Amino acid sequence: MRVLVTGAAGFIGSHLTDRLLAEGHQVVGVDCFITGHPQNVAHLAGSPDFVLIDHDVTCPVEVDGPLDWVMHFASPASPPKYMQHAIETLRVNAEGTYHLLELARRKGAAFFLASTSEVYGDPEVHPQPEDYRGNVNSIGPRSMYDESKRYAEALTMAYARSRGADARIIRIFNTYGPRMDADDGRVVTNFITQALREQPLTVYGDGSQTRSFQYVDDLIEGTVRLVKVDYHKPVNLGNPEEYSVLEFASLIKELMGSASPIVFEPLPEDDPRQRQPDISLAQRLLGWQPHVSVRDGLMRTVEYFRLIP
């Protein structure tokens, strides 16, 4: 197949690009490098099956030749990054999704949307199944991400219902692995980089809030399986193994042999208290569940960060 991947130089997009190329597909990568990095795809330089286009998808996208899939993975995805780039985040998930759905329509291609567990907000249902409608503050400090992803889902479903778009939607829960930014601002990178620098590990609130962490390879496996299934509604992809943030900080310290103390800071506004996916649908539909343990995945990630100058 010939696949367009937006956010191809980002953390998840670059891993998806690698997987598609490994399976023999051609990839047209698109990135405007707000949060993506050329070094994430530098190893693909010279590949006859890969081209990288510097383009902002909030502007119409034109690509020569046929496309089988348009896969939309472009967007800042960590709270510090999407708060820093609030307008850009809103636009890439709203206007960008529209332009890419239109591109898919013109090319007769299928469309794949990378959405997020953030559409559930600070959930009042636990764990979160796909039919839970969420508890989102539409004007809160995180709303540029939550609400724009909810809009992107709504727009994708509107195209599926009214214009016959062959669409897929995944809701990505906390994902980690090599190629994350050291200054990403999320729990995994914060704790690893703080431990490597022998700095205190910063826990917000009392650390009792929970998260579920999946290794990037598991996410990519679920993604490619959904491509092969005719199902248009959202599908959760995440690891149902739940940790409190404080437990997770202690695990990082143990794995890294770190003597860094844990310090506590005020909890940011609208920070979710619980986040755990119900993956029953992915198990039934895709025969998918995470296989990389949190310990193994973290050790691979730590080794990556140890090699960064």
Coordinates of N, CA, C and O in Angstrom, one line a residue, residues 68-70 101 104 108-112 156 159-161 163-168 226-227 229-232:
D68 N -3.6 4.8 -0.4 CA -4.5 3.8 0.1 C -5.1 4.1 1.5 O -6.2 3.8 1.8
W69 N -4.2 4.8 2.2 CA -4.6 5.2 3.6 C -4.1 6.6 3.9 O -3.0 7.0 3.4
V70 N -4.9 7.4 4.6 CA -4.4 8.7 5.2 C -4.5 8.5 6.7 O -5.6 8.3 7.2
L101 N -9.3 14.4 5.8 CA -10.5 13.7 5.3 C -10.9 14.0 3.9 O -11.2 13.1 3.1
A104 N -8.4 12.2 1.7 CA -8.8 10.8 1.6 C -9.9 10.6 0.6 O -10.0 9.7 -0.2
G108 N -9.8 8.5 -2.8 CA -10.5 7.2 -2.6 C -9.8 6.3 -1.6 O -9.8 5.1 -1.6
A109 N -9.1 7.0 -0.6 CA -8.3 6.3 0.4 C -9.2 6.2 1.7 O -10.1 6.9 2.0
A110 N -8.8 5.2 2.5 CA -9.3 5.1 3.9 C -8.6 6.1 4.8 O -7.5 6.5 4.5
F111 N -9.3 6.4 5.9 CA -8.8 7.4 6.8 C -8.7 6.8 8.2 O -9.6 6.1 8.7
F112 N -7.6 7.2 8.9 CA -7.3 6.6 10.2 C -7.0 7.8 11.2 O -6.1 8.6 10.9
T156 N -14.8 12.9 11.9 CA -14.5 11.6 11.2 C -15.8 10.8 11.1 O -16.1 10.2 10.1
Y159 N -18.1 12.1 8.4 CA -17.7 11.7 7.1 C -18.1 10.3 6.8 O -18.4 9.9 5.7
A160 N -17.9 9.4 7.8 CA -18.2 8.0 7.7 C -19.7 7.8 7.4 O -20.1 7.0 6.5
R161 N -20.5 8.6 8.2 CA -22.0 8.4 8.0 C -22.6 9.1 6.8 O -23.4 8.5 6.1
R163 N -20.8 10.6 4.1 CA -20.0 10.6 2.8 C -19.3 9.3 2.6 O -18.5 9.2 1.6
G164 N -19.7 8.3 3.4 CA -19.2 7.0 3.1 C -17.7 6.8 3.4 O -17.1 5.8 2.8
A165 N -17.1 7.6 4.2 CA -15.6 7.5 4.4 C -15.4 6.1 5.1 O -16.1 5.7 6.0
D166 N -14.3 5.5 4.7 CA -13.8 4.2 5.3 C -12.9 4.6 6.4 O -11.7 4.8 6.2
A167 N -13.4 4.8 7.6 CA -12.7 5.4 8.7 C -12.4 4.5 9.9 O -13.1 3.5 10.1
R168 N -11.3 4.8 10.6 CA -10.9 4.1 11.8 C -10.5 5.1 12.8 O -10.0 6.2 12.5
L226 N -6.0 -2.8 13.4 CA -7.3 -2.1 13.2 C -7.4 -1.8 11.7 O -8.5 -1.7 11.1
V227 N -6.3 -1.5 11.0 CA -6.3 -1.2 9.6 C -7.0 -2.3 8.8 O -7.7 -2.1 7.8
V229 N -9.4 -4.3 9.8 CA -10.7 -4.7 10.3 C -11.7 -3.6 9.9 O -11.4 -2.4 9.9
D230 N -12.9 -4.1 9.4 CA -13.9 -3.1 9.0 C -14.7 -2.7 10.2 O -15.8 -3.3 10.6
Y231 N -14.3 -1.6 10.9 CA -15.0 -1.1 12.1 C -14.7 0.4 12.2 O -13.5 0.8 12.1
H232 N -15.7 1.2 12.3 CA -15.6 2.6 12.2 C -15.7 3.4 13.5 O -15.3 4.6 13.5

